[in-house]
CSV table of C-alpha atoms in Angstrom, one decimal:
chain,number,residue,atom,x,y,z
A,27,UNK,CA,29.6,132.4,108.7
A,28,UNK,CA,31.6,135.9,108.8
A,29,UNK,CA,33.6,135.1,111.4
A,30,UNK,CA,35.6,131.5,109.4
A,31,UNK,CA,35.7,133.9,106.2
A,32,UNK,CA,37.6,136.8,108.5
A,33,UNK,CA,39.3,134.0,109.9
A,34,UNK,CA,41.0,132.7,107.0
A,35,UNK,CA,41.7,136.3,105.5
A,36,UNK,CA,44.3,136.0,107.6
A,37,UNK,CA,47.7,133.6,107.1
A,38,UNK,CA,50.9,134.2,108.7
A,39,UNK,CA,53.9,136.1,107.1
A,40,UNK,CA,51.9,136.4,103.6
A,41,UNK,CA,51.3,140.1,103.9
A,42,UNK,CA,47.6,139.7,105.3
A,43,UNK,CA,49.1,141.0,108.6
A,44,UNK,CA,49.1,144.7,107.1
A,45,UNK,CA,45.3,144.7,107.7
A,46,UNK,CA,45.5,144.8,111.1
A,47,UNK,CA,44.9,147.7,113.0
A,48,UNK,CA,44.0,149.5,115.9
A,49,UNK,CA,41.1,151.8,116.4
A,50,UNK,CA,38.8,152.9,119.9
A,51,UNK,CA,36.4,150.3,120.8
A,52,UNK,CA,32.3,151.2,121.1
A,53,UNK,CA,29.1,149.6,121.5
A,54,UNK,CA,28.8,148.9,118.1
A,55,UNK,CA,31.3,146.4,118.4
A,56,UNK,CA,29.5,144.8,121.2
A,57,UNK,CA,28.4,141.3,119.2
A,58,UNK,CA,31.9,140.9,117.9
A,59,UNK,CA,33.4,141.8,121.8
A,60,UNK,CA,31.2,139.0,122.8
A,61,UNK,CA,32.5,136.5,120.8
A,62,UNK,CA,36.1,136.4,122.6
A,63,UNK,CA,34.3,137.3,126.1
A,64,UNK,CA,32.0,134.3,126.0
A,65,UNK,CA,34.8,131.8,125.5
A,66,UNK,CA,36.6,130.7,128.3
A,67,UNK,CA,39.5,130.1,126.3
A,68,UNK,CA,40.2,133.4,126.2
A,69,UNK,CA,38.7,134.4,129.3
A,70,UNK,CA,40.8,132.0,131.4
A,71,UNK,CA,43.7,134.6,132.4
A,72,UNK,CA,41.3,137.5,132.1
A,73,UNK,CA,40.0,139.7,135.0
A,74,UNK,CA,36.3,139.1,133.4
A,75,UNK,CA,34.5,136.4,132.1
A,76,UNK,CA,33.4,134.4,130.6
A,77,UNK,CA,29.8,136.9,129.5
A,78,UNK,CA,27.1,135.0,128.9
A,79,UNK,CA,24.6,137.6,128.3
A,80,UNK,CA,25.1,140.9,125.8
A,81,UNK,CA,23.9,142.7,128.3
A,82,UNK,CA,27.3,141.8,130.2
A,83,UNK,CA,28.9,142.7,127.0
A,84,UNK,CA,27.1,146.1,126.9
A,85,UNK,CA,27.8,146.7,130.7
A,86,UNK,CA,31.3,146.1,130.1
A,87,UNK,CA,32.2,148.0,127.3
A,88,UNK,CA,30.2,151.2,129.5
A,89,UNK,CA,32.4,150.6,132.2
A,90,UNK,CA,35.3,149.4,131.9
A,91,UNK,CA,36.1,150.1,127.7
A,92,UNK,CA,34.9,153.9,127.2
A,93,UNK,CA,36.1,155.5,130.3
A,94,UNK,CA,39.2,153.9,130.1
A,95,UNK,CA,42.5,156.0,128.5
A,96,UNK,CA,43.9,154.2,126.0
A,97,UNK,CA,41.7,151.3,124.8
A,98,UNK,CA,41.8,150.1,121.5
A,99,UNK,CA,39.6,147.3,119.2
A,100,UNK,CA,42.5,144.7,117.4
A,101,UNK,CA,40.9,145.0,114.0
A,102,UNK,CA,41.0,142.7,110.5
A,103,UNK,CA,38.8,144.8,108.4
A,104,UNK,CA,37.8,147.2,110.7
A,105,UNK,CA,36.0,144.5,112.4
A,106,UNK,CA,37.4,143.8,115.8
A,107,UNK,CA,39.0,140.5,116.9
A,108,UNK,CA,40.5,141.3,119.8
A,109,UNK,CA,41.8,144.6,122.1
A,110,UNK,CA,44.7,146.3,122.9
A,111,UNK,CA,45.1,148.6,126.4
A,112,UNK,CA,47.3,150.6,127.9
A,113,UNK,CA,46.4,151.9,131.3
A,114,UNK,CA,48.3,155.2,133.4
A,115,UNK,CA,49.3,155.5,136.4
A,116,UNK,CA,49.8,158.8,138.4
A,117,UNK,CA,52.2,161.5,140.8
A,118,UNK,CA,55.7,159.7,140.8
A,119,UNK,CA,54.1,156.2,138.5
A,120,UNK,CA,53.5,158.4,135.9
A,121,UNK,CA,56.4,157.1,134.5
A,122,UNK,CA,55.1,153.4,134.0
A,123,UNK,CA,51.6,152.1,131.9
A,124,UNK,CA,50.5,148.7,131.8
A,125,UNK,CA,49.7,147.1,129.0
A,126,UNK,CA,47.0,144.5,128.3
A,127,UNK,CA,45.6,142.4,125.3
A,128,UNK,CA,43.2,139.9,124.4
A,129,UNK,CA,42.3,138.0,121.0
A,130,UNK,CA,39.7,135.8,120.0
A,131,UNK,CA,40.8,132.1,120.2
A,132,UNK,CA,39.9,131.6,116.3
A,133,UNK,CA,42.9,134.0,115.6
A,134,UNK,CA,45.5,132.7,117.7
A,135,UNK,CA,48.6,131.7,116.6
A,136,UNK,CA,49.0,134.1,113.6
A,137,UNK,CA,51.5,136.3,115.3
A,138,UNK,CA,48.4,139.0,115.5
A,139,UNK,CA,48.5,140.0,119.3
A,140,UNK,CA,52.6,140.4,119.0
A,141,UNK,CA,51.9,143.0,115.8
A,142,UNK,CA,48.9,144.7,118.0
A,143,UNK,CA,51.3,144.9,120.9
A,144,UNK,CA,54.2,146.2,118.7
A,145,UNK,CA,51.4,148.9,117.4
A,146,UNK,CA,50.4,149.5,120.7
A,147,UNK,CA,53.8,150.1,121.7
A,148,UNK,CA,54.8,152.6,119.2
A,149,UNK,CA,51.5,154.3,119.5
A,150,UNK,CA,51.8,155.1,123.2
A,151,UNK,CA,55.3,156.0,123.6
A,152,UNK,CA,55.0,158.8,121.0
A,153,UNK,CA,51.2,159.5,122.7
A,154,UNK,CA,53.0,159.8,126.0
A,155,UNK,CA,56.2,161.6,126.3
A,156,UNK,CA,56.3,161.4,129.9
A,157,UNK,CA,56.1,157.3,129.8
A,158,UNK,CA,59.2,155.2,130.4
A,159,UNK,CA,58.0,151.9,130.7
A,160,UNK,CA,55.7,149.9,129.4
A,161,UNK,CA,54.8,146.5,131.4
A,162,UNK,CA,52.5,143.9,131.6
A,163,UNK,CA,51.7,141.2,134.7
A,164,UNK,CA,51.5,137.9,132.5
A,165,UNK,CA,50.1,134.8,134.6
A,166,UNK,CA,52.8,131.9,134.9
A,167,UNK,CA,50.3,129.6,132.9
A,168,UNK,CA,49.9,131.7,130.1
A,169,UNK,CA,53.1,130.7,128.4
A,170,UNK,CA,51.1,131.6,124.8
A,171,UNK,CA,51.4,135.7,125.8
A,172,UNK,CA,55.0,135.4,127.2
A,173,UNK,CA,55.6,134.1,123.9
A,174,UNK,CA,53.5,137.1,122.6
A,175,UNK,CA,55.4,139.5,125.0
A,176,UNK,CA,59.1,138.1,124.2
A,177,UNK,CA,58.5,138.4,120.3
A,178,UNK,CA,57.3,142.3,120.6
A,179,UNK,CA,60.7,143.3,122.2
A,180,UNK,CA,59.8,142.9,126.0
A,181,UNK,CA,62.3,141.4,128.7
A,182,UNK,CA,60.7,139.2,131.1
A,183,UNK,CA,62.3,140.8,134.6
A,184,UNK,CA,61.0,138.6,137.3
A,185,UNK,CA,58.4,136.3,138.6
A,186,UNK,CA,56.5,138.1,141.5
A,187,UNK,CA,54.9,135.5,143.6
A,188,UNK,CA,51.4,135.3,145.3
A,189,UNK,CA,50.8,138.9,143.6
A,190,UNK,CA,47.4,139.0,142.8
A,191,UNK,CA,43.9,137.3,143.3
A,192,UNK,CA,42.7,136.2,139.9
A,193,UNK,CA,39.1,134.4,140.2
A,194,UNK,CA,39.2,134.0,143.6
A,195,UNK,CA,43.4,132.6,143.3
A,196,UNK,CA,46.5,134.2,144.9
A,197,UNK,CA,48.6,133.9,141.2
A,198,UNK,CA,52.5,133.9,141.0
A,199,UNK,CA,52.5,136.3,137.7
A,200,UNK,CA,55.9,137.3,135.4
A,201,UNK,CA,56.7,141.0,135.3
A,202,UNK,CA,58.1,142.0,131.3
A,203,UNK,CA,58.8,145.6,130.5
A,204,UNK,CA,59.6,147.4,127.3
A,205,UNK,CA,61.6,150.9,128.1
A,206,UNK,CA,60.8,153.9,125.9
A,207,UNK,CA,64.0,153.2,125.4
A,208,UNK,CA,64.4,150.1,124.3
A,209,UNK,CA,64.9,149.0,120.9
A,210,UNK,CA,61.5,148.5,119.0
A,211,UNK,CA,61.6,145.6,117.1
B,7,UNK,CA,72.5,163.7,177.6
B,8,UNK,CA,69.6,161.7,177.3
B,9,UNK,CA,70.8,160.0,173.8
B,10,UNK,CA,73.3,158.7,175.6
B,11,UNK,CA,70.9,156.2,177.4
B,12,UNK,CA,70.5,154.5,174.1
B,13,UNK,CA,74.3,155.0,172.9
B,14,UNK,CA,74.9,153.1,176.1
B,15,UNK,CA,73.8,150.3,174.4
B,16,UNK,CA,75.8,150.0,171.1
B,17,UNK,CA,79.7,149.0,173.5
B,18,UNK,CA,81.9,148.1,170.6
B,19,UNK,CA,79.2,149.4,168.1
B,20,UNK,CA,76.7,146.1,169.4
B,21,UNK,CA,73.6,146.3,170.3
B,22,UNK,CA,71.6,143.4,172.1
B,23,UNK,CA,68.9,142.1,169.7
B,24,UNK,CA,66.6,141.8,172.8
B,25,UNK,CA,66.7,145.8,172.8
B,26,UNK,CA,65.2,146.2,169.4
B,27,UNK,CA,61.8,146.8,169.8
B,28,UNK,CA,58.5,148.2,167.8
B,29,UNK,CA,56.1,150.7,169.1
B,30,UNK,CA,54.1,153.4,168.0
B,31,UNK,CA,55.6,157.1,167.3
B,32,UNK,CA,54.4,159.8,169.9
B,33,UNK,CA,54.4,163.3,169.5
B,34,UNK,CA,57.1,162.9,172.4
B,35,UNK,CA,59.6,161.3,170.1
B,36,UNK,CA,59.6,164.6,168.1
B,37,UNK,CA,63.6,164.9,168.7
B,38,UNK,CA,64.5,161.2,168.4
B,39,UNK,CA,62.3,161.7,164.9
B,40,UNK,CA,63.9,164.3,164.1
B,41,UNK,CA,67.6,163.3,164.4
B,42,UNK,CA,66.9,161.0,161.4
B,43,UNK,CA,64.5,163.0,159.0
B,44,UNK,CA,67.0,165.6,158.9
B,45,UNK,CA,70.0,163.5,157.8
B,46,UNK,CA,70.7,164.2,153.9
B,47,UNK,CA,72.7,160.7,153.6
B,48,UNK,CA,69.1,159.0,155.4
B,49,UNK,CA,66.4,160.9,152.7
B,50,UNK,CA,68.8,160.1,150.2
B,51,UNK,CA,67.0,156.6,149.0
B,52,UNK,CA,63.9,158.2,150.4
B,53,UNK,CA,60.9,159.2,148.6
B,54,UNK,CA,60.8,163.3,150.7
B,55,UNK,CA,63.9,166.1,151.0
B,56,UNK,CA,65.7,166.0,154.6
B,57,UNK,CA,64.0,167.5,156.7
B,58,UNK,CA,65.2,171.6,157.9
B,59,UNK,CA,63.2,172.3,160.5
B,60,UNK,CA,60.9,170.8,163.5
B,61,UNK,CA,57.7,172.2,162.7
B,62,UNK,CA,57.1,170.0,159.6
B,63,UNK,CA,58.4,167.1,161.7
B,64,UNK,CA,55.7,167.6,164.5
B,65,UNK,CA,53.2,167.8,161.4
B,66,UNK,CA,54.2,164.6,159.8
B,67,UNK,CA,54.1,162.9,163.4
B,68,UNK,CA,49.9,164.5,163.9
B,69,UNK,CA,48.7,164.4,160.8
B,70,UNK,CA,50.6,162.1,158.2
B,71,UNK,CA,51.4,159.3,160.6
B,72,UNK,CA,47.7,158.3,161.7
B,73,UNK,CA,46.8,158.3,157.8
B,74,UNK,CA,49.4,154.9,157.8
B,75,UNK,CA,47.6,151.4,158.1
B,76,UNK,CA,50.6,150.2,160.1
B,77,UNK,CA,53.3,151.9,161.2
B,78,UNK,CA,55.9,151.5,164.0
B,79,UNK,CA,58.9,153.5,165.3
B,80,UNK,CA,62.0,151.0,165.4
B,81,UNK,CA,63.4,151.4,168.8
B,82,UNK,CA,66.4,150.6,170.9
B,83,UNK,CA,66.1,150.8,174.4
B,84,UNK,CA,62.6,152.6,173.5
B,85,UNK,CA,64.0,155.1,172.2
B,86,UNK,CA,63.2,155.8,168.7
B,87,UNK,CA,66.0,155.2,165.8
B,88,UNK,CA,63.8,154.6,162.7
B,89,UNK,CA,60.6,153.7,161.6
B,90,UNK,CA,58.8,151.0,159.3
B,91,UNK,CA,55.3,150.6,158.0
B,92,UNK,CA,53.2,148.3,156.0
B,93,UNK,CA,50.9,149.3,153.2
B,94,UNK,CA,48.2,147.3,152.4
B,95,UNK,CA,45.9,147.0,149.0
B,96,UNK,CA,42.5,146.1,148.4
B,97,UNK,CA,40.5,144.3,146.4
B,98,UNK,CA,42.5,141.7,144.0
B,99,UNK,CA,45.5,143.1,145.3
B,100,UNK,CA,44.5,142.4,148.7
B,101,UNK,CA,47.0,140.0,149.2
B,102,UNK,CA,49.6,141.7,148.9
B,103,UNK,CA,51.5,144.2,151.1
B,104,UNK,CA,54.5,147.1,150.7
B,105,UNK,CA,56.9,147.7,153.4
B,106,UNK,CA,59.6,150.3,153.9
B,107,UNK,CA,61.6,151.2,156.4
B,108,UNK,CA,64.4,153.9,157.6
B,109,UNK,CA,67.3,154.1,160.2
B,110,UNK,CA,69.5,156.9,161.1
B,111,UNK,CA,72.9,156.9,160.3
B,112,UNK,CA,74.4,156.1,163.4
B,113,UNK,CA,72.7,152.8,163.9
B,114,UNK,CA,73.7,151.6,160.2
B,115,UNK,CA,75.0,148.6,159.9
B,116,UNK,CA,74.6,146.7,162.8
B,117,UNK,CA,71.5,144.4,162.3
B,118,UNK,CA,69.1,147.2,163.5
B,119,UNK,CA,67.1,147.2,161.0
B,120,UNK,CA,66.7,143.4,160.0
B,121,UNK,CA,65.9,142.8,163.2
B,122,UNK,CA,63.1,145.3,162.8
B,123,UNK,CA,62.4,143.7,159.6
B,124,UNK,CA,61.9,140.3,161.4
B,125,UNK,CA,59.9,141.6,163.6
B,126,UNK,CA,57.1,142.7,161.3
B,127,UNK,CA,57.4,139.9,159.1
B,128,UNK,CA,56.5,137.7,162.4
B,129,UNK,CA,53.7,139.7,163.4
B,130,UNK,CA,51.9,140.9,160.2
B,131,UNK,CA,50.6,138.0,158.7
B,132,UNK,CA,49.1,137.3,161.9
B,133,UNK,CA,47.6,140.8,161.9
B,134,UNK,CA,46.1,140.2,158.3
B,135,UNK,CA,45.5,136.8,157.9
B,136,UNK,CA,44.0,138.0,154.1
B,137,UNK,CA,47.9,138.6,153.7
B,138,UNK,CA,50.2,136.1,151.7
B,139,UNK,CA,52.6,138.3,150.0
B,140,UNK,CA,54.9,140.9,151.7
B,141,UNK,CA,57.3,143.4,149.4
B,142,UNK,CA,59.6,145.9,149.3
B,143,UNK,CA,61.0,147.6,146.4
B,144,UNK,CA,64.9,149.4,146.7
B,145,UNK,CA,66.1,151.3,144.2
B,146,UNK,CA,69.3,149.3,142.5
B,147,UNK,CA,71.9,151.6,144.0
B,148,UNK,CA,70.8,150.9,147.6
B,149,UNK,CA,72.9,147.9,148.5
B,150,UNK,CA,72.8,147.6,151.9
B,151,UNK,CA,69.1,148.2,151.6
B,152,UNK,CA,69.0,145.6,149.8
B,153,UNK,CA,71.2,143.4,152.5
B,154,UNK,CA,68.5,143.9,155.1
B,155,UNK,CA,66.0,142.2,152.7
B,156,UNK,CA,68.4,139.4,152.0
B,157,UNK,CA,69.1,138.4,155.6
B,158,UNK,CA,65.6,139.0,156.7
B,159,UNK,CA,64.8,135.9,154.3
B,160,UNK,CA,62.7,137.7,151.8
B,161,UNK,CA,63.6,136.5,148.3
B,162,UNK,CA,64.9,138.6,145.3
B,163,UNK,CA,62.5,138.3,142.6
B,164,UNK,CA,64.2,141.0,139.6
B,165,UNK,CA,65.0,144.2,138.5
B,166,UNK,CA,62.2,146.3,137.4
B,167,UNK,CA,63.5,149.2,135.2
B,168,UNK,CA,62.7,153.0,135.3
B,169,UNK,CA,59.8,151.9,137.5
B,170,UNK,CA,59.1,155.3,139.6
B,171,UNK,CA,60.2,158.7,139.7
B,172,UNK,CA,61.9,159.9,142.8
B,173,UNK,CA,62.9,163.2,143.5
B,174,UNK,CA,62.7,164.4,139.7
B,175,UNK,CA,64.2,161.4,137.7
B,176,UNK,CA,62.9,157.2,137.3
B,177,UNK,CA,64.8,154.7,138.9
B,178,UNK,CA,65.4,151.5,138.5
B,179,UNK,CA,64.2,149.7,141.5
B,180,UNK,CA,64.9,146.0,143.0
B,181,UNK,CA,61.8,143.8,144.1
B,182,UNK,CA,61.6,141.5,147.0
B,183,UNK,CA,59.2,139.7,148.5
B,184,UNK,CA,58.7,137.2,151.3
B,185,UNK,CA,55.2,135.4,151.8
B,186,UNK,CA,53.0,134.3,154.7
B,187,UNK,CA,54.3,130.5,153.5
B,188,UNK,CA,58.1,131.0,153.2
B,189,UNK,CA,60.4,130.1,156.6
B,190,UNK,CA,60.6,132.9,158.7
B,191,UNK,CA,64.7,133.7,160.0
């Protein structure tokens, strides 16, 4: 099938990582959006999911994927595998985005979402001079994106407890930040 | 003069815990209000410029004080020497809530306003029973700020960096919390 030939394109510190990149997500990319939002692997620590229907798939990339600011498709071969956002705040939070990711589960463990957050992070600081501070909320469970988070450059400030409802769940949630002026690694 | 009534209160620079109270702000408190909006050392950790003349105070008290969920002047004797309020979210962020607070000068430093702050935290979470999460950020250089939260019993949970802009430049800002399940003081 495509997918197990994209799949093992892709080896870890042998170069193949170059052919990642980021580009704006559309509804053409709705089957391969699918295959990451109908696994619950994935979708666990997500705000969404897991689709079961395209029409979900369509739905979301409508409303929550177009409209959005800064929204990128984590591509291998132009064909996306995961996605990359950074979202703005306004008035005196103008100074702070946060940034979230997700990846299908096939391509985990590749070092792929710390290179698209590395991209990401570069990308949005030089997009937005008036941005500071990048962050992301990372669920206390998901110990596989603190890892991400930690090996992109960010420093893990705090646990914030019962700070959001996640699926129906008050979550404790660790707050990492990467300053605009920070080093990038 | 009448502010002595509530000076009476503070022999040796005490006052009686029993004399803090929390009540709503009246139009009529319009001087009592003012004695503390207009104090350059109070707006300094403050989001607004002192205050300079009564006019804008009487339009804060109509029109900017019923927009707050919850808000209380901090009294002693009844008579107004601060004020606090409670911000709410919705949605997935329902559970949590922001407070703030502010003291004039002269009562600084002697338990006013942790008293004030115990106060709300024991009546709140009764108020919103939705609520499990209460917070306040300071920014870094606002120690005894920060004091107030500390022997109030909230918990400090990290520094988050150049996390909003206030009055022209980002600031690094110090976030506590204290939830519906932790001991109250």
């Amino acid at each position: 099938m495509e997918d197990n030939s994209l799949a093992s394109t892709i080896k870890e510190g042998d170069g193949e990582l170059s052919d990642i990149s980021l580009r704006p997500m559309d509804l053409s990319d709705v089957d391969d959006f699918m295959v990451w939002a109908s696994d619950d692997k994935v979708t666990h620590f997500c705000s969404y999911g897991p689709y079961t229907s395209r029409e979900q798939g369509i739905k979301h990339i409508e409303n929550k994927v177009i409209p959005h600011p800064w929204f990128m498709a984590i591509c291998v071969n132009n064909r996306a595998i995961g996605a990359i956002s950074v979202s703005a705040n306004q008035g005196n939070d103008k100074c702070r985005g946060e940034i979230g990711y997700v990846l299908g589960s096939k391509y985990w463990g590749k070092g792929i979402a710390t290179r698209a957050v590395k991209m990401a992070s570069d990308a949005i600081f030089a997009e937005w001079p008036h941005l500071e501070r990048l962050e992301a909320l990372v669920d206390v469970e998901n110990v596989g994106s603190q890892k991400v988070l930690l090996k992109a450059g960010f420093m893990q400030e705090g646990v914030l407890r019962k700070y959001f409802i996640h699926k129906g769940k008050t979550r404790d949630t660790i707050m990492f930040s990467l300053l605009s002026t920070d080093p990038r690694i | 003069m009448e502010s002595d009534s509530s000076e009476s209160y503070m022999k040796n620079g005490f006052v009686e815990l029993s004399h803090i109270s929390l009540r709503p702000l009246e139009l009529s408190d319009i001087d009592d209000f003012m004695v503390w909006v207009s104090d350059p050392k109070v707006a300094r950790f403050c989001p607004w410029e002192s205050y300079t003349n009564k006019e804008d105070g009487i339009n804060y008290i109509k029109t900017k004080v019923p927009q707050h969920p919850w808000f209380r002047a901090i009294c002693v004797n009844n008579r107004p020497v601060g004020a606090t309020s409670v911000r709410p979210n919705s949605g997935n962020d329902m559970c949590r809530a922001e407070l703030g607070y502010v003291l004039a000068s002269k009562y600084w430093g002697k338990g006013i306003a942790t008293q004030a702050v115990k106060i709300v935290t024991k009546t709140i979470f009764d108020e919103w029973p939705h609520l499990e999460r209460l917070e306040a950020v300071v920014d870094v250089e606002n120690v005894a700020s920060q004091r107030v939260l500390e022997k109030a019993g909230f918990k400090r949970e990290g520094v988050l960096g150049k996390y909003f802009i206030m009055k022209g430049s980002t600031k690094d800002m110090v976030v506590f919390s204290l939830l519906s399940t932790d001991p109250k003081t």
